[in-house]
Coordinates of C-alpha atoms in Angstrom, one line a residue:
X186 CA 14.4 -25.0 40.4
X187 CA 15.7 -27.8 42.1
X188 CA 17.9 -29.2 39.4
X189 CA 21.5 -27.6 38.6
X190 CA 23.8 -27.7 36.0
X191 CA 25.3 -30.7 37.8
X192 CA 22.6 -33.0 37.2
X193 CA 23.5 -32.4 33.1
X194 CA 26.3 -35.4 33.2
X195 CA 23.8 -38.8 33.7
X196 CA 20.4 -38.9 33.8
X197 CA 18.7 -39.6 37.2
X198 CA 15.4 -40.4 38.4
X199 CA 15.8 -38.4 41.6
X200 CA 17.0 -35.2 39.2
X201 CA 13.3 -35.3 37.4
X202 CA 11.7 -36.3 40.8
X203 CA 12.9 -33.6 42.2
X204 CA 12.2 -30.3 39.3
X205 CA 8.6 -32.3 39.1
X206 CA 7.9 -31.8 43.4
X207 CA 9.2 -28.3 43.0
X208 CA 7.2 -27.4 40.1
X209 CA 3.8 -29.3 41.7
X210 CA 5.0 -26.9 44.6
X211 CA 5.5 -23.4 42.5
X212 CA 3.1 -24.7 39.8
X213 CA 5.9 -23.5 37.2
X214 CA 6.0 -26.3 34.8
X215 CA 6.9 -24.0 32.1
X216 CA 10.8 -23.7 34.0
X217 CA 10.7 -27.5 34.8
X218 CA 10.0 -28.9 31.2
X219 CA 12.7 -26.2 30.0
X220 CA 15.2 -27.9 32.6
X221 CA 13.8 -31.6 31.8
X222 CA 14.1 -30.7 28.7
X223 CA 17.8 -29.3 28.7
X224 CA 18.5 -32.8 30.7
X225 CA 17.0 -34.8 28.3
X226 CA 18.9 -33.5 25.3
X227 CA 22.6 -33.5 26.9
X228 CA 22.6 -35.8 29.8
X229 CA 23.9 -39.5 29.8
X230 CA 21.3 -41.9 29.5
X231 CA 21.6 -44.8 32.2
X232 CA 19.4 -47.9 32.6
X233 CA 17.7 -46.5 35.7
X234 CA 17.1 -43.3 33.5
X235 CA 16.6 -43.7 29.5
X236 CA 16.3 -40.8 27.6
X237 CA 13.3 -41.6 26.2
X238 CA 11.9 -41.4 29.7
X239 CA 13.4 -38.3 30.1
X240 CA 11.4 -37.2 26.9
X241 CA 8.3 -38.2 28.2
X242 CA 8.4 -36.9 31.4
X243 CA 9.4 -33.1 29.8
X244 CA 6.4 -34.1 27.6
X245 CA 4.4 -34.3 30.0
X246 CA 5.5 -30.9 31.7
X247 CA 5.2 -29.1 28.6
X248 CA 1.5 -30.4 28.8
X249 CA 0.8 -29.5 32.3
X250 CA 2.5 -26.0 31.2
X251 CA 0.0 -25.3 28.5
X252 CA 1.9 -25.9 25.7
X253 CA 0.9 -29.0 23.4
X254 CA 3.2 -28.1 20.5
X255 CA 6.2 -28.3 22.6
X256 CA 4.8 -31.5 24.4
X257 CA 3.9 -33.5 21.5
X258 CA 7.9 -32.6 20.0
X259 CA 9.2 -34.2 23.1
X260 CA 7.3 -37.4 22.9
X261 CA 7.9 -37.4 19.3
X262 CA 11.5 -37.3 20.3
X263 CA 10.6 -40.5 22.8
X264 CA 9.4 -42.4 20.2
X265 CA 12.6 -41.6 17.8
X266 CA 14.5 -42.5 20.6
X267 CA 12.8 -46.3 21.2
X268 CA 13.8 -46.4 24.6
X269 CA 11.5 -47.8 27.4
X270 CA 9.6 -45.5 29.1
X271 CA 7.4 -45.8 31.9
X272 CA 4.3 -44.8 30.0
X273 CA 3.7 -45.5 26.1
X274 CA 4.9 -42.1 24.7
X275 CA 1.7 -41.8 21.7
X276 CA -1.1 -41.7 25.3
X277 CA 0.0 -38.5 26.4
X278 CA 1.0 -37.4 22.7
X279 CA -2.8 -38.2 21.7
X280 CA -3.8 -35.4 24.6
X281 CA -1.6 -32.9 22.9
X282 CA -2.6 -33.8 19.5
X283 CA -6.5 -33.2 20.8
X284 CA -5.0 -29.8 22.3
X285 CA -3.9 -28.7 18.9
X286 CA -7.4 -29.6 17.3
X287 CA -5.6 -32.5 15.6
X288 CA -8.4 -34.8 16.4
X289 CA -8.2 -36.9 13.1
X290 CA -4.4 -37.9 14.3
X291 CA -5.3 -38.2 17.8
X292 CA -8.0 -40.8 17.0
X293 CA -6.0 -43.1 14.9
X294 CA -2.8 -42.8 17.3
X295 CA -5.7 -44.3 20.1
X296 CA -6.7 -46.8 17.1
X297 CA -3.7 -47.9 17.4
X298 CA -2.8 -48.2 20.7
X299 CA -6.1 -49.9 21.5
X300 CA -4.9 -52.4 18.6
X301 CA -1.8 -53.4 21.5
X302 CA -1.8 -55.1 24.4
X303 CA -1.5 -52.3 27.2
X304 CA 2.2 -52.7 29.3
X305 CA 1.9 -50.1 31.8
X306 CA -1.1 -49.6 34.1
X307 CA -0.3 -45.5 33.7
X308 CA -0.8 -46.0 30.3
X309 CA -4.3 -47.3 31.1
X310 CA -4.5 -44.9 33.4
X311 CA -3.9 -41.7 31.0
X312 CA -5.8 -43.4 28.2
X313 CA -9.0 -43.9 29.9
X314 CA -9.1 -40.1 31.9
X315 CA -8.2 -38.9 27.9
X316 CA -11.4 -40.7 26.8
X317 CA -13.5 -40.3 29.6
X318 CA -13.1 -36.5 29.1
X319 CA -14.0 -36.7 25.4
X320 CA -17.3 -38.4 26.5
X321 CA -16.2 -41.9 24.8
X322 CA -17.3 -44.0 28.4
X323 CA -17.5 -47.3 27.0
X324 CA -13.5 -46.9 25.7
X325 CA -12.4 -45.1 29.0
X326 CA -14.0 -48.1 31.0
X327 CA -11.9 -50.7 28.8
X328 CA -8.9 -49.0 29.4
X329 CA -9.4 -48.4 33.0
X330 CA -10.2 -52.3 33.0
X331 CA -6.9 -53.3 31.3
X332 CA -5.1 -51.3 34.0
X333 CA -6.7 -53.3 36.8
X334 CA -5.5 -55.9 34.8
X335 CA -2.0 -55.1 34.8
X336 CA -1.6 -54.0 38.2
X337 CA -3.1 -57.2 39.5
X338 CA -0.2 -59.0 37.4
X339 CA -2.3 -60.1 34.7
X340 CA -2.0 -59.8 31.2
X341 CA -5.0 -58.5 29.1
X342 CA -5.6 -58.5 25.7
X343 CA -5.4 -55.7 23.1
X344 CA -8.1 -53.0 24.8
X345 CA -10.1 -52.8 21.3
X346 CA -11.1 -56.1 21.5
X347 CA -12.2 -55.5 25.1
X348 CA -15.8 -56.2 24.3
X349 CA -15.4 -59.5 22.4
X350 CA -16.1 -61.5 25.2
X351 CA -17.7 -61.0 28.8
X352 CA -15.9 -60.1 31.9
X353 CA -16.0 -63.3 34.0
X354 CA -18.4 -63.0 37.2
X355 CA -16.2 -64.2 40.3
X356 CA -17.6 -65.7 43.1
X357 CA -16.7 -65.4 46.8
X358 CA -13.5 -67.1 46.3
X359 CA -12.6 -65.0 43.1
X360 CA -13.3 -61.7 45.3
X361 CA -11.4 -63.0 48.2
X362 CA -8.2 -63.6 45.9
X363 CA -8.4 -60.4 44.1
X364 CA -8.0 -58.7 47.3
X365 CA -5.0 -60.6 48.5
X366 CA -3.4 -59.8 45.3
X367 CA -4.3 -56.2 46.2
X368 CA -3.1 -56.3 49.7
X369 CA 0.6 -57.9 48.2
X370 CA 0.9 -55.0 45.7
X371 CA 3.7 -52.7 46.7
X372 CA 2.5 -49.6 48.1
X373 CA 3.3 -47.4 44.7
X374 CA 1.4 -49.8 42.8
X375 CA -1.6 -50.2 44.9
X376 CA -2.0 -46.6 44.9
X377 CA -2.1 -46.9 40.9
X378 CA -4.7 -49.8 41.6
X379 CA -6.8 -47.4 43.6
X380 CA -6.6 -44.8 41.5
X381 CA -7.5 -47.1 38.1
X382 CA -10.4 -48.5 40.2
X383 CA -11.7 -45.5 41.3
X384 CA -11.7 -43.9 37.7
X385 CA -13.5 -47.5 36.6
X386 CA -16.2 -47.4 39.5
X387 CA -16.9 -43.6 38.2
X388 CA -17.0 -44.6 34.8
X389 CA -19.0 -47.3 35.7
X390 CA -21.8 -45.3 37.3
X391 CA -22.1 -43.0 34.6
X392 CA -23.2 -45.4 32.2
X393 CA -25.7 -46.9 35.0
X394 CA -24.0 -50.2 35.5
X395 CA -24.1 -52.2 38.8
X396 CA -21.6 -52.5 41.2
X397 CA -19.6 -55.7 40.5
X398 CA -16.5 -57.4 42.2
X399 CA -14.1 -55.4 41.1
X400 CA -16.2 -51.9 42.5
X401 CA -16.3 -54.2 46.3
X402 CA -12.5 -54.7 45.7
X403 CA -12.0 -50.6 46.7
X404 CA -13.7 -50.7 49.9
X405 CA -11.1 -53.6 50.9
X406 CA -7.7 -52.0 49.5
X407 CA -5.2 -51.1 52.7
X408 CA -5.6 -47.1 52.6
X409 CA -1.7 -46.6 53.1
X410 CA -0.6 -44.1 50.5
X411 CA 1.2 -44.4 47.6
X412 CA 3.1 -42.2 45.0
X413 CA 2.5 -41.9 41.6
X414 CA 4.6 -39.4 39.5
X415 CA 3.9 -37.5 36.9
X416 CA 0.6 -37.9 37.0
X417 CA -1.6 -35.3 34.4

């Protein structure tokens, strides 16, 4: 693995980034959430790297590694913690609670959540493939929604109250300013744009809805690309 025993004094960003790229590259997730996970328990926090961060992310390793039981204890421990995190801990702990045939847990964590304003568009982002996969559309497509949201630098309200009113129609102008927004984005976040929009336009078509302004707004995104981490 990339990371050494060096890395164990302050948590860094570039340390994770790094066993995540080689373990994408060997597809040995099981040795990287061990070594996020050793990082995680003994290194320094820093404001660039929380440890509940560093929680999540082994989470999410232990996940791509097979092994919800071991996931869900590390984004129990984020939650202990309290730290920020780049994603809401309880989305991907909901995935591993499914895993384990917890589904009665797993629904009222999403309850929950839903009940929330959404803060991170990769929140939305896990929240919405979760439910899409699970064959609950009409969720997924509010969640994806909410994402859009966020990345465009809005603010949208809790997702379970999603339906209580209609998405507005925009006109030309609306359309037009969406897609300057879009164009402004960094390149990171306009990759999680494309990525939120896509999953929306498929959802959308599944459940036999037209195409609407923000389904036009992909085929005007710049196509440089961006990097998303951690990504399930």
């Amino acid at each position: 693995m990339v990371g050494t025993l060096s890395d164990v004094g302050v948590l860094s960003r570039e340390a994770f980034d790094a066993i995540e790229f080689d373990a994408a590259l060997t597809g040995d997730h099981r040795a990287a959430a061990q070594e996020m996970t050793m990082l995680a328990d003994t290194g320094t926090q820093t404001p660039a790297m929380p440890r509940a961060e560093a929680y999540t992310r082994a989470g999410e390793q232990w996940l791509l590694a097979d092994d919800p039981a071991a996931a869900a204890n590390r984004f129990m421990r984020a939650l202990e913690d309290g730290g920020p995190a780049d994603i809401d801990p309880r989305a991907p702990l909901a995935r591993a609670l499914f895993m384990m045939d917890q589904a009665g847990e797993a629904e009222a964590l999403i309850q929950r959540l839903a009940a929330e304003p959404p803060r991170e568009p990769r929140t939305c982002d896990l929240m919405a493939e979760l439910l899409a996969e699970r064959t609950d559309l009409i969720g997924a497509l509010a969640w994806a929604g909410a994402g859009v949201e966020l990345c465009l630098g809005r603010s949208p309200g809790p997702v379970a109250t999603a339906g209580d009113a209609e998405e507005p129609e925009p006109g030309p102008a609306g359309e037009r300013a969406t897609a300057a927004e879009a164009a402004a984005l960094p390149p990171a976040r306009r990759a999680e744009l494309r990525l939120l929009l896509t999953l929306r336009f498929r959802i959308r078509n599944d459940l036999g809805l037209p195409e609407d302004p923000y389904d036009r707004l992909l085929d005007e995104l710049p196509s440089e690309p961006g990097t998303i981490s951690g990504s399930l």
